[in-house]
Short mmCIF file of C-alpha atoms in Angstrom, two decimals:
data_model
loop_
_atom_site.label_atom_id
_atom_site.label_comp_id
_atom_site.label_asym_id
_atom_site.label_seq_id
_atom_site.Cartn_x
_atom_site.Cartn_y
_atom_site.Cartn_z
CA MET A 1 15.03 6.65 7.11
CA LYS A 2 12.33 6.47 4.46
CA HIS A 3 9.10 8.39 4.00
CA TRP A 4 5.68 6.94 3.24
CA LEU A 5 2.11 7.95 2.57
CA MET A 6 -0.56 5.70 4.06
CA LYS A 7 -4.22 6.16 3.13
CA SER A 8 -7.16 5.39 5.35
CA GLU A 9 -10.85 6.11 5.01
CA PRO A 10 -11.73 8.26 8.05
CA ASP A 11 -15.05 6.42 8.52
CA GLU A 12 -13.06 3.22 8.97
CA PHE A 13 -9.94 4.51 10.77
CA SER A 14 -9.08 8.19 11.16
CA ILE A 15 -6.17 10.23 12.46
CA ASP A 16 -8.32 10.80 15.59
CA ASP A 17 -8.54 7.02 16.06
CA LEU A 18 -4.76 6.73 15.75
CA GLU A 19 -4.27 9.57 18.23
CA ARG A 20 -6.57 7.83 20.77
CA ARG A 21 -4.84 4.46 20.36
CA GLY A 22 -1.27 5.72 20.06
CA VAL A 23 -0.06 2.71 18.06
CA GLU A 24 -2.20 0.63 15.73
CA PRO A 25 -1.57 -2.33 13.42
CA TRP A 26 -1.93 -1.26 9.78
CA SER A 27 -3.82 -4.34 8.66
CA GLY A 28 -6.20 -5.27 5.87
CA VAL A 29 -3.83 -4.33 3.05
CA ARG A 30 -4.76 -6.57 0.12
CA ASN A 31 -2.58 -5.28 -2.66
CA TYR A 32 0.67 -7.08 -3.45
CA GLN A 33 2.64 -3.94 -4.29
CA ALA A 34 1.58 -2.21 -1.04
CA ARG A 35 2.36 -5.41 0.88
CA ASN A 36 5.82 -5.52 -0.67
CA PHE A 37 6.47 -1.91 0.38
CA MET A 38 5.55 -2.90 3.94
CA ARG A 39 7.69 -6.05 3.82
CA ASP A 40 10.74 -4.82 1.93
CA GLY A 41 10.85 -1.08 2.51
CA MET A 42 9.34 -0.01 5.81
CA ARG A 43 11.60 0.11 8.83
CA ASP A 44 11.21 1.13 12.45
CA GLY A 45 11.22 4.93 12.74
CA ASP A 46 10.29 5.68 9.12
CA ARG A 47 8.09 8.77 8.73
CA VAL A 48 4.48 8.53 7.56
CA LEU A 49 2.07 11.03 6.02
CA PHE A 50 -1.38 9.95 7.26
CA TYR A 51 -3.88 10.56 4.45
CA HIS A 52 -7.68 10.53 4.62
CA SER A 53 -9.20 9.12 1.42
CA SER A 54 -12.72 8.50 0.13
CA CYS A 55 -14.13 11.47 2.02
CA ALA A 56 -15.39 15.00 1.34
CA GLU A 57 -11.87 16.51 1.50
CA PRO A 58 -9.17 13.89 0.95
CA GLY A 59 -5.70 14.91 2.05
CA VAL A 60 -2.80 14.62 4.45
CA VAL A 61 -4.15 15.13 7.97
CA GLY A 62 -1.35 13.96 10.24
CA LEU A 63 2.08 12.49 10.80
CA ALA A 64 3.02 9.09 12.18
CA ARG A 65 5.99 6.73 12.41
CA ILE A 66 6.51 3.08 11.62
CA ARG A 67 7.10 0.95 14.72
CA GLY A 68 8.87 -2.37 14.29
CA ALA A 69 8.91 -4.66 11.29
CA ALA A 70 6.10 -6.10 9.18
CA TYR A 71 4.47 -9.29 10.48
CA PRO A 72 1.70 -11.66 9.31
CA ASP A 73 -1.63 -9.82 9.27
CA PRO A 74 -3.89 -11.73 11.69
CA THR A 75 -7.06 -10.61 9.86
CA GLN A 76 -6.23 -12.91 6.92
CA PHE A 77 -6.80 -15.94 9.18
CA ASP A 78 -9.98 -14.71 10.88
CA PRO A 79 -13.13 -16.01 9.13
CA LYS A 80 -15.15 -13.20 10.77
CA SER A 81 -12.91 -10.47 9.34
CA ASP A 82 -13.73 -8.53 6.19
CA TYR A 83 -10.08 -9.15 5.27
CA HIS A 84 -10.17 -12.94 5.69
CA ASP A 85 -8.25 -14.80 2.97
CA PRO A 86 -9.03 -18.53 3.05
CA ALA A 87 -6.16 -19.20 0.62
CA SER A 88 -3.59 -17.78 3.05
CA LYS A 89 -2.11 -20.27 5.49
CA PRO A 90 -0.33 -19.52 8.82
CA GLU A 91 2.77 -21.41 7.64
CA GLU A 92 2.80 -19.31 4.44
CA PRO A 93 1.05 -16.00 5.17
CA ARG A 94 0.17 -13.95 2.11
CA TRP A 95 -0.55 -10.61 3.81
CA LEU A 96 1.33 -8.42 6.26
CA ALA A 97 0.58 -5.76 8.84
CA ILE A 98 2.88 -3.16 10.37
CA ASP A 99 2.47 -1.00 13.46
CA VAL A 100 1.98 2.74 13.00
CA ALA A 101 2.46 5.23 15.86
CA PHE A 102 0.71 8.59 16.09
CA GLU A 103 2.99 11.63 15.98
CA ARG A 104 0.70 14.64 15.48
CA LYS A 105 -2.22 16.08 13.56
CA LEU A 106 -1.45 18.76 11.01
CA ALA A 107 -2.55 22.26 12.05
CA ARG A 108 -4.25 22.53 8.66
CA PRO A 109 -4.92 19.52 6.42
CA VAL A 110 -3.08 19.47 3.12
CA THR A 111 -5.96 18.61 0.82
CA LEU A 112 -5.64 16.79 -2.47
CA GLU A 113 -7.03 19.92 -4.13
CA ARG A 114 -4.15 22.01 -2.72
CA ILE A 115 -1.60 19.36 -3.71
CA LYS A 116 -2.93 19.28 -7.27
CA ALA A 117 -2.81 23.10 -7.39
CA ALA A 118 0.91 22.86 -6.56
CA ALA A 119 1.52 19.87 -8.86
CA GLU A 120 4.69 21.39 -10.34
CA ARG A 121 6.31 20.93 -6.89
CA PHE A 122 5.31 17.26 -6.80
CA GLU A 123 6.47 15.74 -10.06
CA GLY A 124 6.68 11.97 -9.62
CA LEU A 125 4.51 11.85 -6.48
CA THR A 126 2.57 8.58 -6.68
CA LEU A 127 -0.50 10.24 -5.13
CA LEU A 128 -0.92 12.31 -8.30
CA ALA A 129 -0.34 9.43 -10.73
CA ARG A 130 -3.30 8.67 -12.95
CA GLY A 131 -5.17 5.58 -11.80
CA ASN A 132 -3.23 5.26 -8.52
CA ARG A 133 -5.18 3.20 -5.99
CA LEU A 134 -2.34 2.18 -3.67
CA SER A 135 -2.98 2.71 0.04
CA VAL A 136 0.72 2.54 0.96
CA PHE A 137 3.59 3.96 -1.06
CA PRO A 138 6.99 5.64 -0.68
CA VAL A 139 7.35 9.41 -0.81
CA ASP A 140 10.48 11.26 -1.88
CA PRO A 141 12.01 13.08 1.14
CA ALA A 142 11.72 16.45 -0.66
CA HIS A 143 8.02 15.80 -1.35
CA TYR A 144 7.49 14.78 2.28
CA LYS A 145 9.09 18.01 3.49
CA ALA A 146 7.09 20.14 1.02
CA LEU A 147 3.79 18.47 1.97
CA VAL A 148 4.39 19.00 5.69
CA ALA A 149 5.37 22.65 5.03
CA MET A 150 2.05 23.17 3.20
CA GLU A 151 0.14 22.89 6.49
CA LYS A 152 1.28 26.48 7.14
CA ASP A 153 0.28 27.81 3.70
CA ARG A 154 -2.75 30.06 3.52
#
């Protein structure tokens, strides 16, 4: 089993939205490295840190699991979608989606500010890398465990 961090802007899709829906396709990823993580790394049952980004208090707000395998992202073929890619063809899809299932909200969000304050515990965590803009990336199991444990920190 692997561990992942997946970022979403709460105005677009929040942990509350995932809780209401139960399982949701993680679509609209338009970065090749993130797509490759979805294609080559993610497996059914993998654990996910659900992270709110581009908001007043970015941070880990919930836990989820990967359901199934990656598949062609239907939004790339939809001319009405913000994620439409006219260069992508159904016989050779460029972009992938993967289903994510809600597990639980954290009792207390683990904000980016708190993570940075404990940076010595998170050496090598992609989230803290300068210039990181990836919305999907692997997380070391020890980092995953430490981040989840931080929900109880005061």
